[in-house]
Amino acid sequence: MADQKVEIYDETAGEKLSRKMRESPFVVAGVVGLMAACGHGAYKYKHRGAMSTSVYLMQLRVTAQGILIGCITVGMAWSMFNQLLKHKKPEQ
């Protein structure tokens, strides 16, 4: 343990974002989709018709969560698929 050196440094927000994008791009895509759904919902709030505010916000929340969970699920499936291919031994 004494031979190992651990470098500790502070990451800037940009460095952390770029590292997260490399490690798990589907999570970042999910967060971007979540923010897009919230932005779209805020824009369309005035044109909701006779729908009550609470029902509109619940539907918006379900849509935003669905986008995020969908991206995370696709990312997990992609990761599992890549791990399966990496551990597969070539036939002789």
N, CA and C of each residue as an Amber inpcrd file, in Angstrom:
protein
   276
   0.8090000  -1.1860000   0.0000000   0.0000000   0.0000000   0.0000000
   0.8570000   1.2560000   0.0000000   2.0120000   1.2150000   0.6160000
   2.8570000   2.4060000   0.7130000   3.4520000   2.7670000  -0.6420000
   3.5380000   1.7930000  -1.5560000   4.1230000   2.0600000  -2.8650000
   3.1750000   2.8280000  -3.7830000   1.8990000   2.7280000  -3.5360000
   0.9300000   3.3710000  -4.4080000   0.7770000   4.8370000  -4.0320000
   0.7810000   5.6710000  -5.0740000   0.5600000   7.0900000  -4.8650000
  -0.8140000   7.4400000  -5.4130000  -1.5580000   8.1780000  -4.6520000
  -2.8850000   8.5920000  -5.0600000  -2.8500000  10.0920000  -5.3080000
  -3.2060000  10.4650000  -6.5100000  -3.2560000  11.8800000  -6.8420000
  -4.6690000  12.3890000  -6.6390000  -4.7980000  13.4090000  -5.8610000
  -6.0870000  14.0110000  -5.5950000  -6.0630000  15.4150000  -6.1640000
  -7.0490000  15.7040000  -6.9960000  -7.1540000  17.0500000  -7.5480000
  -8.6240000  17.3980000  -7.7070000  -8.8810000  18.6580000  -7.7340000
 -10.2590000  19.1240000  -7.9050000 -10.5740000  19.2090000  -9.3820000
 -11.7210000  18.6350000  -9.7470000 -12.1820000  18.7010000 -11.1290000
 -13.0350000  19.9510000 -11.3070000 -12.8560000  20.5860000 -12.4210000
 -13.7610000  21.6740000 -12.7430000 -15.0630000  21.0690000 -13.2530000
 -16.0850000  21.8780000 -13.3710000 -17.3790000  21.3740000 -13.8320000
 -17.2720000  20.8380000 -15.2580000 -16.5050000  21.5080000 -16.1040000
 -16.3320000  21.0450000 -17.4790000 -15.6020000  19.7140000 -17.5620000
 -14.5650000  19.5390000 -16.7360000 -13.8300000  18.2710000 -16.7190000
 -14.7150000  17.1310000 -16.2230000 -15.5130000  17.4190000 -15.2000000
 -16.3970000  16.3900000 -14.6570000 -17.4600000  15.9980000 -15.6800000
 -18.0260000  16.9920000 -16.3820000 -19.0270000  16.7020000 -17.4050000
 -18.4340000  15.8810000 -18.5450000 -17.2320000  16.2310000 -18.9930000
 -16.6190000  15.4690000 -20.0790000 -16.2810000  14.0470000 -19.6400000
 -15.8580000  13.8690000 -18.3930000 -15.5750000  12.5270000 -17.8800000
 -16.8550000  11.7060000 -17.8020000 -17.9430000  12.3120000 -17.3270000
 -19.2190000  11.5980000 -17.2370000 -19.7560000  11.2410000 -18.6150000
 -19.5370000  12.1270000 -19.5890000 -19.9980000  11.8270000 -20.9470000
 -19.2430000  10.6500000 -21.5340000 -17.9610000  10.5280000 -21.2190000
 -17.1750000   9.3860000 -21.7070000 -17.6010000   8.0990000 -21.0100000
 -17.8360000   8.1760000 -19.6890000 -18.1600000   6.9780000 -18.9250000
 -19.5760000   6.4770000 -19.1820000 -20.5310000   7.3790000 -19.2380000
 -21.9280000   6.9670000 -19.4130000 -22.6930000   8.0190000 -20.2160000
 -22.5930000   7.9310000 -21.5330000 -23.2310000   8.9540000 -22.3670000
 -24.7530000   8.9090000 -22.3380000 -25.3500000   7.7650000 -22.0310000
 -26.8050000   7.6790000 -22.0280000 -27.4140000   8.4020000 -20.8280000
 -26.6970000   8.4800000 -19.7270000 -27.1900000   9.2290000 -18.5730000
 -27.2260000  10.7160000 -18.9060000 -26.1850000  11.1880000 -19.5550000
 -26.1510000  12.5920000 -19.9700000 -27.2680000  12.8740000 -20.9700000
 -27.4940000  11.9500000 -21.9030000 -28.5850000  12.1130000 -22.8640000
 -29.9350000  12.1190000 -22.1460000 -30.0660000  11.3160000 -21.1180000
 -31.3000000  11.2970000 -20.3410000 -31.5480000  12.6060000 -19.6150000
 -30.5030000  13.1680000 -19.0470000 -30.6450000  14.4500000 -18.3500000
 -30.9860000  15.5600000 -19.3410000 -30.3680000  15.5380000 -20.5110000
 -30.6870000  16.5310000 -21.5450000 -32.1450000  16.3650000 -21.9960000
 -32.5990000  15.1280000 -22.1770000 -33.9860000  14.8740000 -22.5350000
 -34.9510000  15.3290000 -21.4480000 -34.5710000  15.0990000 -20.1970000
 -35.3770000  15.5510000 -19.0670000 -35.5230000  17.0660000 -19.0770000
 -34.4270000  17.7720000 -19.2840000 -34.4770000  19.2370000 -19.3220000
 -35.2710000  19.7230000 -20.5290000 -35.1700000  19.0320000 -21.6550000
 -35.9420000  19.4070000 -22.8360000 -37.4360000  19.2140000 -22.5880000
 -37.8130000  18.1170000 -21.9400000 -39.2260000  17.8770000 -21.6330000
 -39.7530000  18.9380000 -20.6740000 -38.9640000  19.2980000 -19.6910000
 -39.3920000  20.3400000 -18.7450000 -39.5030000  21.6940000 -19.4370000
 -38.5610000  22.0040000 -20.3060000 -38.6270000  23.2580000 -21.0570000
 -39.8310000  23.3090000 -21.9700000 -40.1090000  22.2090000 -22.6500000
 -41.2740000  22.1310000 -23.5350000 -42.5700000  22.2520000 -22.7300000
 -42.6010000  21.6070000 -21.5770000 -43.7860000  21.6870000 -20.7240000
 -44.0270000  23.0870000 -20.1960000 -42.9540000  23.7790000 -19.8390000
 -43.0960000  25.1590000 -19.3680000 -43.5870000  26.0610000 -20.4970000
 -43.1220000  25.8060000 -21.7050000 -43.5400000  26.5990000 -22.8560000
 -45.0110000  26.3520000 -23.1850000 -45.4480000  25.0960000 -23.1060000
 -46.8200000  24.7280000 -23.4630000 -47.8210000  24.9350000 -22.3130000
 -47.3580000  25.3900000 -21.1720000 -48.2260000  25.5390000 -20.0060000
 -49.4100000  26.4610000 -20.2870000 -49.1990000  27.5220000 -21.0280000
 -50.2730000  28.4740000 -21.3080000 -51.3580000  27.8810000 -22.1970000
 -51.0220000  26.8950000 -23.0040000 -51.9600000  26.3340000 -23.9720000
 -52.4650000  24.9580000 -23.5510000 -52.6320000  24.7620000 -22.2580000
 -53.0610000  23.4460000 -21.7720000 -54.5630000  23.2480000 -21.8750000
 -55.3120000  24.2800000 -22.1920000 -56.7640000  24.1620000 -22.3380000
 -57.4540000  24.1460000 -20.9950000 -58.4520000  23.2940000 -20.8670000
 -59.2450000  23.2320000 -19.6360000 -58.6290000  22.3030000 -18.5950000
 -57.4780000  21.7440000 -18.8760000 -56.8290000  20.8160000 -17.9490000
 -56.3390000  21.5720000 -16.7070000 -56.5410000  20.9860000 -15.5350000
 -56.0800000  21.6440000 -14.3110000 -54.5520000  21.6140000 -14.2400000
 -54.0190000  22.5310000 -13.4750000 -52.5620000  22.6480000 -13.3690000
 -51.9370000  21.4020000 -12.7610000 -52.5750000  20.8440000 -11.7390000
 -51.9870000  19.6730000 -11.0780000 -51.9270000  18.4720000 -12.0200000
 -52.9630000  18.2620000 -12.8080000 -52.9790000  17.1410000 -13.7590000
 -51.9230000  17.3610000 -14.8340000 -51.8100000  18.5960000 -15.3080000
 -50.8070000  18.9160000 -16.3280000 -49.3930000  18.6580000 -15.7990000
 -49.1190000  19.0920000 -14.5780000 -47.7870000  18.8980000 -14.0000000
 -47.4930000  17.4250000 -13.7290000 -48.5180000  16.6570000 -13.3460000
 -48.2990000  15.2180000 -13.1580000 -47.9640000  14.5390000 -14.4740000
 -48.6740000  14.8930000 -15.5430000 -48.3750000  14.3170000 -16.8500000
 -46.9840000  14.7170000 -17.3210000 -46.6130000  15.9560000 -17.0730000
 -45.2760000  16.4220000 -17.4430000 -44.2000000  15.6780000 -16.6640000
 -44.4390000  15.4490000 -15.3780000 -43.4700000  14.7260000 -14.5480000
 -43.2980000  13.2900000 -15.0420000 -44.3980000  12.6210000 -15.3670000
 -44.3350000  11.2450000 -15.8530000 -43.5910000  11.1830000 -17.1870000
 -43.8480000  12.1530000 -18.0660000 -43.1520000  12.1960000 -19.3510000
 -41.6570000  12.4000000 -19.1630000 -41.2870000  13.3470000 -18.3120000
 -39.8710000  13.6360000 -18.0810000 -39.1640000  12.4410000 -17.4420000
 -39.8010000  11.8090000 -16.4730000 -39.1990000  10.6360000 -15.8420000
 -39.1000000   9.4760000 -16.8290000 -40.0740000   9.3370000 -17.6830000
 -40.0400000   8.2720000 -18.6880000 -38.8780000   8.4380000 -19.6480000
 -38.6200000   9.6730000 -20.0500000 -37.4820000   9.9340000 -20.9380000
 -36.1790000   9.5640000 -20.2430000 -36.0320000   9.9900000 -19.0000000
 -34.8030000   9.7080000 -18.2640000 -34.6180000   8.2110000 -18.0260000
 -35.6460000   7.5340000 -17.5830000 -35.5510000   6.0910000 -17.3290000
 -35.3110000   5.3280000 -18.6270000 -35.9330000   5.7670000 -19.7130000
 -35.6920000   5.1340000 -21.0100000 -34.2390000   5.2290000 -21.4370000
 -33.6450000   6.3990000 -21.2810000 -32.2360000   6.5660000 -21.6460000
 -31.3230000   5.7330000 -20.7540000 -31.6130000   5.6910000 -19.4770000
 -30.7930000   4.8790000 -18.5690000 -30.9260000   3.3970000 -18.9120000
 -32.1360000   2.9420000 -19.2470000 -32.3500000   1.5430000 -19.6100000
 -31.5940000   1.1820000 -20.8860000 -31.6690000   2.0520000 -21.8920000
 -30.9330000   1.8060000 -23.1350000 -29.4280000   1.7850000 -22.8550000
 -28.9660000   2.6690000 -21.9970000 -27.5470000   2.6860000 -21.6370000
 -27.1080000   1.4230000 -20.9290000 -27.9400000   0.9250000 -20.0210000
 -27.6160000  -0.3240000 -19.3240000 -27.5850000  -1.4980000 -20.3010000
 -28.5530000  -1.5390000 -21.2140000 -28.5830000  -2.6180000 -22.2000000
 -27.3560000  -2.5530000 -23.1060000 -26.9790000  -1.3560000 -23.5010000
 -25.7870000  -1.1770000 -24.3400000 -24.5300000  -1.6280000 -23.5960000
 -24.4300000  -1.2610000 -22.3320000 -23.2750000  -1.6490000 -21.5250000
 -23.2160000  -3.1700000 -21.3610000 -24.3520000  -3.7980000 -21.0900000
 -24.3730000  -5.2510000 -20.9480000 -24.0100000  -5.9400000 -22.2560000
 -24.4920000  -5.4040000 -23.3700000 -24.1920000  -5.9570000 -24.6780000
 -22.6950000  -5.8550000 -24.9690000 -22.0890000  -4.7090000 -24.6690000
 -20.6500000  -4.5430000 -24.8850000 -19.8360000  -5.4700000 -24.0010000
 -20.2380000  -5.6510000 -22.7420000 -19.5150000  -6.5570000 -21.8560000
 -19.6240000  -7.9990000 -22.3340000 -20.7640000  -8.3670000 -22.8800000
 -20.9420000  -9.7180000 -23.3990000 -20.0170000  -9.9570000 -24.5810000
 -19.8930000  -8.9560000 -25.4600000 -19.0200000  -9.1210000 -26.6140000
 -17.5470000  -9.1270000 -26.2420000 -17.1750000  -8.3650000 -25.2100000
 -15.7540000  -8.3210000 -24.8080000 -15.3200000  -9.6370000 -24.1610000
 -16.2230000 -10.2830000 -23.4350000 -15.8620000 -11.5180000 -22.7480000
 -16.0810000 -12.7680000 -23.5900000 -16.6030000 -12.5950000 -24.7760000
 -16.8370000 -13.7280000 -25.6500000 -15.5020000 -14.1740000 -26.2650000
 -15.1990000 -15.4520000 -26.1340000 -13.9430000 -15.9770000 -26.6610000
 -14.1330000 -16.3720000 -28.1170000 -13.1760000 -16.0690000 -28.9580000
 -13.3170000 -16.4690000 -30.3720000 -13.2230000 -17.9910000 -30.5000000
 -14.0310000 -18.5250000 -31.4300000 -14.0380000 -19.9650000 -31.6530000
 -12.8130000 -20.3540000 -32.4730000 -12.3030000 -21.5490000 -32.2070000
 -11.0980000 -22.0090000 -32.9220000 -11.4160000 -23.1390000 -33.8480000
